[in-house]
mmCIF file of C-alpha atoms in Angstrom:
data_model
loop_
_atom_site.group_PDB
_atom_site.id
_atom_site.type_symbol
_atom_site.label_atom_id
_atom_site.label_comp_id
_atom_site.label_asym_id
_atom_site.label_seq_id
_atom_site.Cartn_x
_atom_site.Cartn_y
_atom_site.Cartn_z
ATOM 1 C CA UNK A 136 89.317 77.779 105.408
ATOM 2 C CA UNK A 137 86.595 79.631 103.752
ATOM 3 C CA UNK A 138 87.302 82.771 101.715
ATOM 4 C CA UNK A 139 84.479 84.672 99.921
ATOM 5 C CA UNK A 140 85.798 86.978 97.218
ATOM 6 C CA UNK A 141 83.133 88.742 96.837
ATOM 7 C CA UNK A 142 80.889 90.657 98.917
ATOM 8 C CA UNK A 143 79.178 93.875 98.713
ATOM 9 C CA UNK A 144 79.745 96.246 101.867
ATOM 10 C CA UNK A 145 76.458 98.378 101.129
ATOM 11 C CA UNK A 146 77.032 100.894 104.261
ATOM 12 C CA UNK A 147 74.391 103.618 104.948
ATOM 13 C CA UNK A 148 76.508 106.002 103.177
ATOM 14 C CA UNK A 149 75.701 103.719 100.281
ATOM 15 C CA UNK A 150 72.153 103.748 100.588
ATOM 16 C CA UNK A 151 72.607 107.224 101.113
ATOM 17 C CA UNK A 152 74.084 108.298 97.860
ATOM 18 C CA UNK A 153 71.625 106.009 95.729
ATOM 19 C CA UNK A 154 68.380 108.116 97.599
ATOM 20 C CA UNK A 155 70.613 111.862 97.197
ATOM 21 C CA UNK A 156 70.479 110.574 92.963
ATOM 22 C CA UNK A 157 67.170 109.298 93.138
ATOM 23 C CA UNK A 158 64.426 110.475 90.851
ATOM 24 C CA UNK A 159 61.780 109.349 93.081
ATOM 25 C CA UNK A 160 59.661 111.749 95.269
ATOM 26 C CA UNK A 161 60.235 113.024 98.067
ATOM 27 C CA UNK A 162 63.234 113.671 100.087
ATOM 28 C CA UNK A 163 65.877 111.824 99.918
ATOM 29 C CA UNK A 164 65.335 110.378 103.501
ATOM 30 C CA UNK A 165 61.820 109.050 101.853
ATOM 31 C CA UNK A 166 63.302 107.539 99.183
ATOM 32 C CA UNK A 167 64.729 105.433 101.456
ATOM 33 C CA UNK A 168 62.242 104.550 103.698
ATOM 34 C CA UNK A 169 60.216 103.813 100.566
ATOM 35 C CA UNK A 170 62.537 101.111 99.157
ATOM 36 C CA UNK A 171 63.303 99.578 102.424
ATOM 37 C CA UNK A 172 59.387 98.896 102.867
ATOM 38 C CA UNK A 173 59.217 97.519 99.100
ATOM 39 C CA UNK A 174 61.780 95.367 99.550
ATOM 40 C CA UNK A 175 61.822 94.261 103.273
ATOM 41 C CA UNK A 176 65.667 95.756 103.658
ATOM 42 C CA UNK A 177 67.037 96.730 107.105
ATOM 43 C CA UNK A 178 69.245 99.767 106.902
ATOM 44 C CA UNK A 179 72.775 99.379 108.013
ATOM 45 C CA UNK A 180 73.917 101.316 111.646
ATOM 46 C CA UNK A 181 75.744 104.724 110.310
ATOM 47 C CA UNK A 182 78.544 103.517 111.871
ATOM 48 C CA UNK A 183 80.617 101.253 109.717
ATOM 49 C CA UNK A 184 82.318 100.109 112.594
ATOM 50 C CA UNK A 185 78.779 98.846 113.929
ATOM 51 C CA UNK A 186 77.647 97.900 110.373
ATOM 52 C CA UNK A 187 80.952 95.762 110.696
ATOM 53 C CA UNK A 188 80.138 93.634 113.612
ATOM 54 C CA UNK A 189 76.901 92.211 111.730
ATOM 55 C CA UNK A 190 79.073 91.364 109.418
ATOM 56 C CA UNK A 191 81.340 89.639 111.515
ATOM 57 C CA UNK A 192 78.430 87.905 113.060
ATOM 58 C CA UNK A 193 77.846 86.046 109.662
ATOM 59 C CA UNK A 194 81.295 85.022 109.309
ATOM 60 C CA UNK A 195 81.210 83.360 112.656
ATOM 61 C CA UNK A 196 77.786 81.988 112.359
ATOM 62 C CA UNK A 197 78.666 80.260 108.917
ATOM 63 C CA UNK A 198 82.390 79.758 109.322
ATOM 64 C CA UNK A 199 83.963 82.017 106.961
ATOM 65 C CA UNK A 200 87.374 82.971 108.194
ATOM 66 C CA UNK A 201 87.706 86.337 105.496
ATOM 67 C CA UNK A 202 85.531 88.505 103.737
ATOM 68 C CA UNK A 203 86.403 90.287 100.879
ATOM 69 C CA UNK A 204 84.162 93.248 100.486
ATOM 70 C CA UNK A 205 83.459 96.196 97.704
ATOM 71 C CA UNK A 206 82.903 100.070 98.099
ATOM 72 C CA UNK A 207 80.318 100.088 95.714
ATOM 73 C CA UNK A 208 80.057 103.349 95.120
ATOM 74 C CA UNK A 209 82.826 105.924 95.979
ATOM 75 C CA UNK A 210 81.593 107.730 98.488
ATOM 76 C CA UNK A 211 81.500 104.768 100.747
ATOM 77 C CA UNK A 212 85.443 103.767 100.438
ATOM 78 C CA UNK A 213 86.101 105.359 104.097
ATOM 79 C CA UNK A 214 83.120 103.716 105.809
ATOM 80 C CA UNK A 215 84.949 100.258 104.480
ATOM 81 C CA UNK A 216 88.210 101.317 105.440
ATOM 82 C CA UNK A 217 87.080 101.868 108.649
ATOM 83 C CA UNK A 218 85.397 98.869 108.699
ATOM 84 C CA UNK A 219 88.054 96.822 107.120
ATOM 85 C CA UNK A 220 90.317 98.452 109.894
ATOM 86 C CA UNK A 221 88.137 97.017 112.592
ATOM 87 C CA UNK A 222 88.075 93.917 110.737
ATOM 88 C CA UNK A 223 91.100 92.593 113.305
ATOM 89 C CA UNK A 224 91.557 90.880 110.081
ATOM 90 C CA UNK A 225 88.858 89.167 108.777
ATOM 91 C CA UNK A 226 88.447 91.380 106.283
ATOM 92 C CA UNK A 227 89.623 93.209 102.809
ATOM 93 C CA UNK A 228 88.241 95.313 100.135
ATOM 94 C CA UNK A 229 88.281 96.901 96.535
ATOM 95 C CA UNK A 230 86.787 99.576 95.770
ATOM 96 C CA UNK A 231 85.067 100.618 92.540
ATOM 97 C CA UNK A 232 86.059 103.178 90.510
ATOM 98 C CA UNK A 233 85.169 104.830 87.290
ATOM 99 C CA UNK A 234 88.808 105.486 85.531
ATOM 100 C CA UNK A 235 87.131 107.657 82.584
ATOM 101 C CA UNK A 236 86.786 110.661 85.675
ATOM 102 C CA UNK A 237 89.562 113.079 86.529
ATOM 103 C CA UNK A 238 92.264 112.016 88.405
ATOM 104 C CA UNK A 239 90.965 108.631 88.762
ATOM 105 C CA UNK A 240 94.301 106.869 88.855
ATOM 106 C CA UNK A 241 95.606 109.285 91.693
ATOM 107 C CA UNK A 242 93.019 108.209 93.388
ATOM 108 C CA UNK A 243 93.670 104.405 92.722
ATOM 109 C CA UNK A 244 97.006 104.386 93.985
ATOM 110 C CA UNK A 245 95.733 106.536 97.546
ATOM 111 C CA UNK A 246 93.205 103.914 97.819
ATOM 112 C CA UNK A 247 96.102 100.933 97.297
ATOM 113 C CA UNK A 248 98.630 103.091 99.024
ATOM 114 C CA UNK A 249 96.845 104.934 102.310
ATOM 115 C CA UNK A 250 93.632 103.275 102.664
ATOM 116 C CA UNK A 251 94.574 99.662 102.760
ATOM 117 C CA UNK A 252 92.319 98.280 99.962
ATOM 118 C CA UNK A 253 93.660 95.760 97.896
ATOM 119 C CA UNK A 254 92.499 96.180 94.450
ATOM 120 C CA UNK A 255 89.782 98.010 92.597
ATOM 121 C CA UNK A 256 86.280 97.148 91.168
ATOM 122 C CA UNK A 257 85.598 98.236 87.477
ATOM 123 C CA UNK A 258 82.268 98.318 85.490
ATOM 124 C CA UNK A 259 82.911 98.676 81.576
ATOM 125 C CA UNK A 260 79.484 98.542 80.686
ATOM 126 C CA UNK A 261 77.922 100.975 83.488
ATOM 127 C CA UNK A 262 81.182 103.661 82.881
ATOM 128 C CA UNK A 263 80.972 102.980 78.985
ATOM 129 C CA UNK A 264 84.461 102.375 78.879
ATOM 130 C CA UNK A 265 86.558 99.799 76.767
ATOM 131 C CA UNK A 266 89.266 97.928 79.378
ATOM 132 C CA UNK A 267 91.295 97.388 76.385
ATOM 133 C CA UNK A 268 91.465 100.976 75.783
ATOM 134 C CA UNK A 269 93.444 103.955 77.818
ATOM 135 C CA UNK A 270 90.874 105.385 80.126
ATOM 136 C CA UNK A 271 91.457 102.086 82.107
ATOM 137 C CA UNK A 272 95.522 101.778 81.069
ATOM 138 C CA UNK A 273 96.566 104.043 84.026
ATOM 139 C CA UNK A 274 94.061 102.459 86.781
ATOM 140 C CA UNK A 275 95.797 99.358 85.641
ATOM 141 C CA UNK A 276 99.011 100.627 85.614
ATOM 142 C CA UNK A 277 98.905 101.951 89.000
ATOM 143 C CA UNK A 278 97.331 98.278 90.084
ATOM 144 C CA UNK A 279 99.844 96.706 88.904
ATOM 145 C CA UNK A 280 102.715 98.481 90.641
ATOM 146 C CA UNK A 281 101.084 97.792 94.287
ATOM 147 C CA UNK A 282 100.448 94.069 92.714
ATOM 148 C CA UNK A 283 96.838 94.636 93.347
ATOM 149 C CA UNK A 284 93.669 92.835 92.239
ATOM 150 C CA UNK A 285 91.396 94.668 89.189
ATOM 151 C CA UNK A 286 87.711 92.729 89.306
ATOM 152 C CA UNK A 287 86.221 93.871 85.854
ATOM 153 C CA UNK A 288 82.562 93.256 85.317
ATOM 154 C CA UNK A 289 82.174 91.662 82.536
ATOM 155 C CA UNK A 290 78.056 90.257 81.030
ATOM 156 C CA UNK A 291 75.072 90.812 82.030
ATOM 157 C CA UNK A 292 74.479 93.601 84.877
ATOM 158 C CA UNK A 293 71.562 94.421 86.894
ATOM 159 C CA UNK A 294 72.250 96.361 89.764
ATOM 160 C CA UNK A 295 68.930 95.686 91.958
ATOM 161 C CA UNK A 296 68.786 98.837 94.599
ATOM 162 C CA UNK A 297 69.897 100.733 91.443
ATOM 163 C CA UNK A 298 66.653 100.202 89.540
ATOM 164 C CA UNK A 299 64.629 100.242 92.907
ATOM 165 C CA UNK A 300 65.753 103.689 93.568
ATOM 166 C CA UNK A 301 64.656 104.715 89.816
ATOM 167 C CA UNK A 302 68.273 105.483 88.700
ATOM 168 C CA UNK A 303 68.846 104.663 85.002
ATOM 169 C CA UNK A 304 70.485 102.030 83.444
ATOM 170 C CA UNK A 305 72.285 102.975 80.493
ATOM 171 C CA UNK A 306 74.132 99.965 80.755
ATOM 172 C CA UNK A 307 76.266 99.545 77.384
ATOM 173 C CA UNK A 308 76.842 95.822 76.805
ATOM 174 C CA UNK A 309 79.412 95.862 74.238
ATOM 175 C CA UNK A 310 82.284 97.270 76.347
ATOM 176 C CA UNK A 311 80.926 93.758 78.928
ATOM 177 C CA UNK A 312 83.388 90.893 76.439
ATOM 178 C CA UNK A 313 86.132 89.626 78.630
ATOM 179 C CA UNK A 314 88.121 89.097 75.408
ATOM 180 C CA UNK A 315 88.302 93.178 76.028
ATOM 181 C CA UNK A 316 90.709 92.055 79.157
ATOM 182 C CA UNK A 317 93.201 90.804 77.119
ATOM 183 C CA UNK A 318 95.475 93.205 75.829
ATOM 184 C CA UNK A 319 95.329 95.416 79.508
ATOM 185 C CA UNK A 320 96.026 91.692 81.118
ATOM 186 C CA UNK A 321 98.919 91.369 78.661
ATOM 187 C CA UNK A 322 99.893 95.299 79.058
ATOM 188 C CA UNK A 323 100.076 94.514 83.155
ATOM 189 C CA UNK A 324 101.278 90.895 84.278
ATOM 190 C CA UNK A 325 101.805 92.510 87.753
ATOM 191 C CA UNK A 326 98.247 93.141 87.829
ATOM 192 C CA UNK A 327 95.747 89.921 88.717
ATOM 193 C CA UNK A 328 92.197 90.405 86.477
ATOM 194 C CA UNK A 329 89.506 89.057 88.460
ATOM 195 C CA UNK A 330 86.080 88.112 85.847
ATOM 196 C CA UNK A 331 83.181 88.111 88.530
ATOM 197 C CA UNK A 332 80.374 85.339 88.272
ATOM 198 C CA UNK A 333 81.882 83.362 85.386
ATOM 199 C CA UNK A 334 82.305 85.782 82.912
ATOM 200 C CA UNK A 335 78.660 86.993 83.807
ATOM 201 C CA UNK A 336 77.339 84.998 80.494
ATOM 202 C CA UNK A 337 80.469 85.149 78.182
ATOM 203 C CA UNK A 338 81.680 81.751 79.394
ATOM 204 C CA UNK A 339 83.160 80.995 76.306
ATOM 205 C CA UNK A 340 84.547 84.546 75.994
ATOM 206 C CA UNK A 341 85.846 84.206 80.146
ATOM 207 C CA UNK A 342 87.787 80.563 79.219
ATOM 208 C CA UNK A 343 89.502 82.330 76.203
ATOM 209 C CA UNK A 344 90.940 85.127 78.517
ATOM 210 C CA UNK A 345 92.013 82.578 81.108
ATOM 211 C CA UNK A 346 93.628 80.497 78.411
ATOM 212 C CA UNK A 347 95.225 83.189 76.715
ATOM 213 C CA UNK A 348 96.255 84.719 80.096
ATOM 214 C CA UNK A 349 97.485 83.242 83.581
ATOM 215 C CA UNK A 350 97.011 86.327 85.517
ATOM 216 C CA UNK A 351 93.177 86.434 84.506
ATOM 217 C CA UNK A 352 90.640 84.513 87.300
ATOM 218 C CA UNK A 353 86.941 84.128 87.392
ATOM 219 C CA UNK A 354 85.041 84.351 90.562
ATOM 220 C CA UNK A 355 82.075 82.167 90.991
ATOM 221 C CA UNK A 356 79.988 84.584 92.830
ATOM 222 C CA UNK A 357 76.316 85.190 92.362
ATOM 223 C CA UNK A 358 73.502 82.788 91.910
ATOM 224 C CA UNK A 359 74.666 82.625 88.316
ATOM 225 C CA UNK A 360 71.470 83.372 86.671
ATOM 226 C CA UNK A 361 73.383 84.257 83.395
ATOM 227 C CA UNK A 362 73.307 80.193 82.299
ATOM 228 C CA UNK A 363 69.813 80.870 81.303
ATOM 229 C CA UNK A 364 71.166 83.246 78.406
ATOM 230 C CA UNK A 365 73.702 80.313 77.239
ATOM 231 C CA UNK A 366 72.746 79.135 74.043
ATOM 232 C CA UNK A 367 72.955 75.525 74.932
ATOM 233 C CA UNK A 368 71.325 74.311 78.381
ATOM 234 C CA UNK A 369 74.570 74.158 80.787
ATOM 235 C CA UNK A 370 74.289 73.063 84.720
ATOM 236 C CA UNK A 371 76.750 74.786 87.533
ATOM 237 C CA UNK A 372 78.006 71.122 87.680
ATOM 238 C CA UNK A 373 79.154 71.808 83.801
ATOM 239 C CA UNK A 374 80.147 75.248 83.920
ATOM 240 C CA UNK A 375 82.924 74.214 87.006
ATOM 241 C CA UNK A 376 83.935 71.151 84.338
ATOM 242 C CA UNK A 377 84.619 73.482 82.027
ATOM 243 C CA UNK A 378 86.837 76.326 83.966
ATOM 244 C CA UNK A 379 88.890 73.190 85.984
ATOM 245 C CA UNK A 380 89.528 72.634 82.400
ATOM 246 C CA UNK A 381 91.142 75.980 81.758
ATOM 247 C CA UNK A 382 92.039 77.478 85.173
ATOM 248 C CA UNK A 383 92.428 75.193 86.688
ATOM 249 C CA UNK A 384 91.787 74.686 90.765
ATOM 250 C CA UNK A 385 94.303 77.311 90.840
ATOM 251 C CA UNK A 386 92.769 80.619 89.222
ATOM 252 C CA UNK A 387 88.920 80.023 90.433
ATOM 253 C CA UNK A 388 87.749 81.872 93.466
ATOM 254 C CA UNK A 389 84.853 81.264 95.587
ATOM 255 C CA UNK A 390 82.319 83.868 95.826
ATOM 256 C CA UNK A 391 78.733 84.740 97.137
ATOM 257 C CA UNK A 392 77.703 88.030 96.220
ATOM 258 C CA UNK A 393 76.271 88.482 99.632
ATOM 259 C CA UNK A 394 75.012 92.237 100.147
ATOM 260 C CA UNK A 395 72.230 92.976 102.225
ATOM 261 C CA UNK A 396 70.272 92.224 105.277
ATOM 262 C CA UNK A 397 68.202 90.367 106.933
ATOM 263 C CA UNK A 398 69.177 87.777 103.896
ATOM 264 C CA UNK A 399 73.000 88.339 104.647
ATOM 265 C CA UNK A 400 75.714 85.947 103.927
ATOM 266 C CA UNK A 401 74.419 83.243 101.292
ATOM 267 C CA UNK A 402 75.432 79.957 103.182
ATOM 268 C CA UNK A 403 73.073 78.212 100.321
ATOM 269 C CA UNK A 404 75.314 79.761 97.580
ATOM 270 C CA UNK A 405 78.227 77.668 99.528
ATOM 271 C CA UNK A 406 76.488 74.511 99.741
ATOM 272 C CA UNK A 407 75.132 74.477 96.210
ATOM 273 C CA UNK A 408 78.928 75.425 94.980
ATOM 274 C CA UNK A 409 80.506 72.640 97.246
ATOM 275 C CA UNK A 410 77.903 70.292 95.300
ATOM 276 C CA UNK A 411 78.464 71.073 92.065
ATOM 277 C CA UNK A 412 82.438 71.249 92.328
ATOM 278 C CA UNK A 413 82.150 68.139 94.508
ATOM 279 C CA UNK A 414 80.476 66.553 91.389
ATOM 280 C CA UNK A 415 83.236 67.325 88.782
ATOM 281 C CA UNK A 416 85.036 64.471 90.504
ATOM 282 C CA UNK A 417 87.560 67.197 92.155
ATOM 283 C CA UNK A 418 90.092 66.591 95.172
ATOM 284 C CA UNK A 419 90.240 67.593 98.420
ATOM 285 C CA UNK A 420 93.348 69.788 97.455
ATOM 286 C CA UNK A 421 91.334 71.499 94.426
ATOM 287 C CA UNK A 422 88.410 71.907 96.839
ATOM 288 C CA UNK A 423 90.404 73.516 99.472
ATOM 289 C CA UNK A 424 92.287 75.936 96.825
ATOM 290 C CA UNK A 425 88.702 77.147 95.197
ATOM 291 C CA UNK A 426 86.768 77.647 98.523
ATOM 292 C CA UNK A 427 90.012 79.428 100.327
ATOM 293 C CA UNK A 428 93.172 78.890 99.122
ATOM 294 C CA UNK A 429 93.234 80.939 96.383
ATOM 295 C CA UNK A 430 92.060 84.042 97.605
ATOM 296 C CA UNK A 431 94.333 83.372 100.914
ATOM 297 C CA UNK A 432 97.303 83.546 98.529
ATOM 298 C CA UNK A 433 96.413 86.515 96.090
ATOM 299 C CA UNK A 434 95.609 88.483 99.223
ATOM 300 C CA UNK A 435 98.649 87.640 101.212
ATOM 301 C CA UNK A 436 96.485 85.887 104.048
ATOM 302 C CA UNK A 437 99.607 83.087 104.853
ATOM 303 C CA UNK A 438 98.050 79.900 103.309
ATOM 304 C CA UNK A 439 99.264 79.871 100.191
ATOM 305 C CA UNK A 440 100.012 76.179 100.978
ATOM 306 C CA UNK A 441 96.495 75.601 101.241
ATOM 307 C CA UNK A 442 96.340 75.782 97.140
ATOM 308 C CA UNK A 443 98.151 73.101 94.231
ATOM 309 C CA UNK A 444 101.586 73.715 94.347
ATOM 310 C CA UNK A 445 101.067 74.616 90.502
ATOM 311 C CA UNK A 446 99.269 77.734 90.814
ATOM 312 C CA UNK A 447 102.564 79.678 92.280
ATOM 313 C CA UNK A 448 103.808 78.356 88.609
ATOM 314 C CA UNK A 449 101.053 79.364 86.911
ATOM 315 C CA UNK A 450 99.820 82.581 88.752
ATOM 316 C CA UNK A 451 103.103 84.121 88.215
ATOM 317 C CA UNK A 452 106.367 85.508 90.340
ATOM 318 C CA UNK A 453 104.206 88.151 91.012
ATOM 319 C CA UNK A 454 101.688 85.985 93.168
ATOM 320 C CA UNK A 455 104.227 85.072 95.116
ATOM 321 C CA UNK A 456 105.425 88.912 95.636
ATOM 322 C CA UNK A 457 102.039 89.566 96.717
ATOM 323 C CA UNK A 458 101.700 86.935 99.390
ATOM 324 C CA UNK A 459 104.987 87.617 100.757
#
């Protein structure tokens, strides 16, 4: 089975509340139609529901039997629910959320607890928070009682439509160091810390987390650009080497990053992965857990026997509360 752990919804609700913040002219319906003619976009159906069955359509062109997808922005988490709802299945999501606002851990646990999302997304560096700190400790808290997933962005971060929309960066870099994870990872062990894309750039930084703590997983999402900021030359080949080392086959997750359309789902992301873990000498079972497994049995999807039998050891009782 193939799992991707990471997707990006983007609904027209999304595209909707970049152009409402937009410092570009016009109104906001011109924002719009100017970035979709830059950038050769197609603009998702209003309906979720609708914007769901292209979706779908990927999955069953390429073979992917789930998608997990993001809300990234807030205003969209209903238009995923609703899609996620239609999913019949195929489908789950985390939303983001920026735990320095009001009331954001309220909302955390009615997203967990009413909507049917399974964990939350967190930037540090875009919210200019420190996950080691307390704006994030309740968030996590409240994760961790629904033995829910927390991806935390961690490295480098360029948000594409962001820029193409003129909104501003202000990206601060230093709250980005997975080593941040730590102490909330140590705080919640009934929480699972997801580091997207490797760490994003902090390899190093992403292996000491995972070493230091078993509920902390990377994703392999992305086209993993960041390996041109390593210090040392490093090949995707290399970088897998080096997380089997630490992780494990049991606390990576296959990713894509997939977003928009016409591009859609990144089948070439999934062969060039396959390649590069097929390379590291890995076996069939390792394979399976990465590209499936894995996420099938931290989102309770009923193939937790699809992963080494190891990884309910080393994941934690909790894993095996969540699947259950």
């Amino acid at each position: 089975m193939i799992v991707d752990f990471h997707s990006h919804f983007f609904s027209r609700t999304f595209f909707d509340t970049l152009a409402a913040a937009s410092p570009l002219p016009g109104t906001p319906d011109e924002r719009t139609a100017h970035v979709l003619e830059a950038t050769g976009l197609r603009l998702p159906d209003a309906d979720p529901v609708e914007h769901w069955a292209t979706w779908q359509a990927e999955l069953d062109r390429y073979g992917v039997e789930h998608l997990v997808t993001f809300a990234s922005v807030p205003e969209e988490a209903d238009d995923v629910a609703r899609a996620v709802a239609a999913s019949g299945g195929r489908a789950s999501a985390l939303c983001v959320v920026d735990p320095t606002k009001d009331g954001a851990a309220a909302r955390v646990d009615r997203l967990l607890g009413e909507l049917g999302f399974r964990g939350v997304l967190l930037f540090p560096a875009l919210h200019h928070f420190d996950p080691s700190g307390t704006a994030a400790d309740e968030v996590f808290r409240v994760v961790a009682a629904h033995h829910a997933l927390a991806t935390v962005h961690t490295g480098l971060l360029a948000i594409a439509l962001r820029d193409r929309f003129g909104l501003p960066r202000g990206y601060d870099l230093a709250h980005a160091d997975p080593l941040r994870l730590i102490p909330a990872a140590d705080r919640h062990p009934d929480a699972h810390f997801v580091l997207p894309h490797f760490g994003g750039g902090f390899l190093r930084e992403a292996l000491m987390a995972g070493a230091q703590c078993q509920n902390v997983c990377v994703d392999t999402s992305s086209s993993n650009s960041w390996m041109r900021t390593n210090p040392g030359r490093i090949t995707l080949v290399e970088v897998f080497e080096r997380c089997l080392e630490v992780f494990g086959g049991e606390r990576i997750l296959f990713g894509t990053d997939s977003s928009v359309f016409p591009r859609g789902w990144r089948h070439d992301l999934l062969t060039q992965q396959r390649e590069a873990l097929g390379a590291t000498g890995a076996d069939g079972a390792t394979l399976r857990a990465v590209f499936g497994g894995n996420a099938a049995r931290l989102l309770g999807l009923g193939a937790a026997d699809a992963a080494p039998t190891s990884s309910r050891d080393q994941l934690g009782t909790a894993s095996s509360t969540r699947g259950s």
